[in-house]
XYZ file of C-alpha atoms in Angstrom:
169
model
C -50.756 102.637 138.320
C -47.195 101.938 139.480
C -44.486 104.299 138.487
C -42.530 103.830 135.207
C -39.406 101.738 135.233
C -36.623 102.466 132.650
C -34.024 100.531 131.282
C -30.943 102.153 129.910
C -27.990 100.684 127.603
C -25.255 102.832 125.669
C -26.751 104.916 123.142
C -30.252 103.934 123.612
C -32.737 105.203 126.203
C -36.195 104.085 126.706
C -38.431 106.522 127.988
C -42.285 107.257 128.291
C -43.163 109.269 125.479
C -44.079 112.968 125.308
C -45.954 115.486 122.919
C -43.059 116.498 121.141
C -42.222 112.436 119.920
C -45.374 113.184 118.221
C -44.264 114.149 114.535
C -41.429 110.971 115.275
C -44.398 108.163 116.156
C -46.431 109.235 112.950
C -43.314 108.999 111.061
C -42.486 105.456 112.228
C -46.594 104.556 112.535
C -46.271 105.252 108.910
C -43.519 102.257 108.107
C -45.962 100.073 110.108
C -48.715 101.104 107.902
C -46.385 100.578 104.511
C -45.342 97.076 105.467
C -49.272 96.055 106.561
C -50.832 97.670 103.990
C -48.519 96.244 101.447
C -49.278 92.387 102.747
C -53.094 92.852 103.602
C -54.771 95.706 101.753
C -58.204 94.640 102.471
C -57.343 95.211 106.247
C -55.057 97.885 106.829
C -55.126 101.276 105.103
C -52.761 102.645 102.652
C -49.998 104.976 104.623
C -51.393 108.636 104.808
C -48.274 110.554 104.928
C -47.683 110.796 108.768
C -50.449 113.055 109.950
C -53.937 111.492 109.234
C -53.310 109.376 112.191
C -52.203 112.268 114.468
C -55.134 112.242 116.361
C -54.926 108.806 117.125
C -51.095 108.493 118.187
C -51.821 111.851 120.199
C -54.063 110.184 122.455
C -51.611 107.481 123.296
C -49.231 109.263 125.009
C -50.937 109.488 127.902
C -53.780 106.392 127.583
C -55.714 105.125 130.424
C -54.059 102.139 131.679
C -51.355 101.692 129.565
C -48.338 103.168 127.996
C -46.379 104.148 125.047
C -42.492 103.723 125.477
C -40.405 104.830 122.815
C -36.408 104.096 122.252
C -34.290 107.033 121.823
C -30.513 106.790 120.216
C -29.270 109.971 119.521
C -31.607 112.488 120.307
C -34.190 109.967 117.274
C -36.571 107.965 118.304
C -35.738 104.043 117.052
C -38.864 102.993 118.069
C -41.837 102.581 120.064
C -44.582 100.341 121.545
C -48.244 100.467 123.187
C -49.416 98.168 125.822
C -52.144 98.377 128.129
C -53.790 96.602 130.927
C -56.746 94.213 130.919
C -58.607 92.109 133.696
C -60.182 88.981 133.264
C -61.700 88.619 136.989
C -64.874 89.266 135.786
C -65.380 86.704 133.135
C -66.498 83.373 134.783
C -65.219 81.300 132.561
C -62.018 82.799 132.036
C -58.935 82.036 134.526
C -58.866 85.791 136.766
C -55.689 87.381 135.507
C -54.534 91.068 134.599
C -53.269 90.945 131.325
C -50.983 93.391 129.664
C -51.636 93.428 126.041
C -49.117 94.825 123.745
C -51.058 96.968 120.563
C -47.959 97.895 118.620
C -44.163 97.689 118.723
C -42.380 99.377 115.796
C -38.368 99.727 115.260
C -37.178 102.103 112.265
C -36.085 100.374 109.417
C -32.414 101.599 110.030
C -32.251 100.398 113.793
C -33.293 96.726 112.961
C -31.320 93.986 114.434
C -29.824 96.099 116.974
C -31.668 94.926 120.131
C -34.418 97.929 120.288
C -37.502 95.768 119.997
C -36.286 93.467 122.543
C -35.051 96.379 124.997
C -38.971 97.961 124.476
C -40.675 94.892 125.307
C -38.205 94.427 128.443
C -39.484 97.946 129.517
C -43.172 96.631 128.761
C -42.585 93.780 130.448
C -40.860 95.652 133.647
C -43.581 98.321 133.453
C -46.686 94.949 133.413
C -44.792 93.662 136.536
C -45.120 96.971 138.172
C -48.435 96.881 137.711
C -49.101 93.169 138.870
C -49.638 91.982 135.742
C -49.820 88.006 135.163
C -49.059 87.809 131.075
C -47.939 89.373 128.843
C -50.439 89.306 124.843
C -49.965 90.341 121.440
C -51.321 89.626 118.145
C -49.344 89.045 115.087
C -50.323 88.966 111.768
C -49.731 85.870 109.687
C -47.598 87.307 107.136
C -44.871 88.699 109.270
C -42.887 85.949 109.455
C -40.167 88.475 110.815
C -42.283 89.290 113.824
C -43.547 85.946 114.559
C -39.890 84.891 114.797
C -39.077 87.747 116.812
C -41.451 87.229 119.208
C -40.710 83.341 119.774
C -36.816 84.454 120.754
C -38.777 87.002 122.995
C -40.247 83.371 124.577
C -44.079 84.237 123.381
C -45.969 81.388 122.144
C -49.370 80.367 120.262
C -52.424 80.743 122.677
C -54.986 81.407 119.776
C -55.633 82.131 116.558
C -57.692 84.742 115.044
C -59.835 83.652 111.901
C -61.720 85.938 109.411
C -64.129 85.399 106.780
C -64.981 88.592 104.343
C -68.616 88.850 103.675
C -68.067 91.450 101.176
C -66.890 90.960 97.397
């Protein structure tokens, strides 16, 4: 893969992230987890405390074709997001394109409304050109209003809709 390309503004860097934003991403995984949890309990589980997911946010920092950029303002991280590469060629029915498909993009509760999320999905979105990506994906839950609105200033639209049906009582 191409090498990483990073935007910089006053005050806030985006960078690749490293071993020691560890303890940070669990910290900020965690207000994900809150907020999801909170709106869809039968989906996502209840926040752990930072370090039950350790494991899992370890292994993204260095994931195979993909990334984890995270936004640093004063020596804190104000957020972070995961995207990786996918490659339709070899689906006959689909158009052939390389995707980049964003996992998770989180901004700290105190650096809302400040431009981070959009400056981290620029970086994604410079980093997917890099790598000769055609489109840019991302899921959304239904519930966060806030994010769906986000993303539609960030020009995404509606391709598809995901539909579930519990078989369990």
């Amino acid at each position: 893969m191409k090498g990483h390309f990073l935007l910089r503004a006053p005050l806030l860097r985006i960078r690749p992230a490293v071993v020691t934003d560890l303890a940070a991403l669990c910290t900020l995984a965690e207000q994900l987890a809150e907020h999801h949890h909170e709106q869809a309990p039968e989906t996502f589980a209840a926040p752990s405390g930072g370090w039950r997911d350790q494991d899992y946010w370890a292994a993204q920092l260095e994931p195979e074709d993909g990334v984890l950029f995270v936004a640093e303002q004063r020596d804190e991280l104000a957020g972070f997001v995961t995207a990786r590469l996918s490659d339709t060629r070899g689906i006959s029915f689909l158009q052939p394109l390389v995707l980049c498909r964003i996992g998770s993009l989180v901004v700290a509760a105190s650096h809302r409304r400040h431009g981070v999320g959009a400056r981290l999905l620029a970086q994604v979105e410079a980093w997917a050109k890099a790598n000769d990506a055609d489109e840019l994906r991302l899921e959304v839950m239904e519930f966060n209003r806030d994010a769906q609105a986000f993303y539609a200033r960030q020009a995404f639209h509606g391709q598809s809709r995901i539909l579930a049906k519990p078989l369990r009582d």
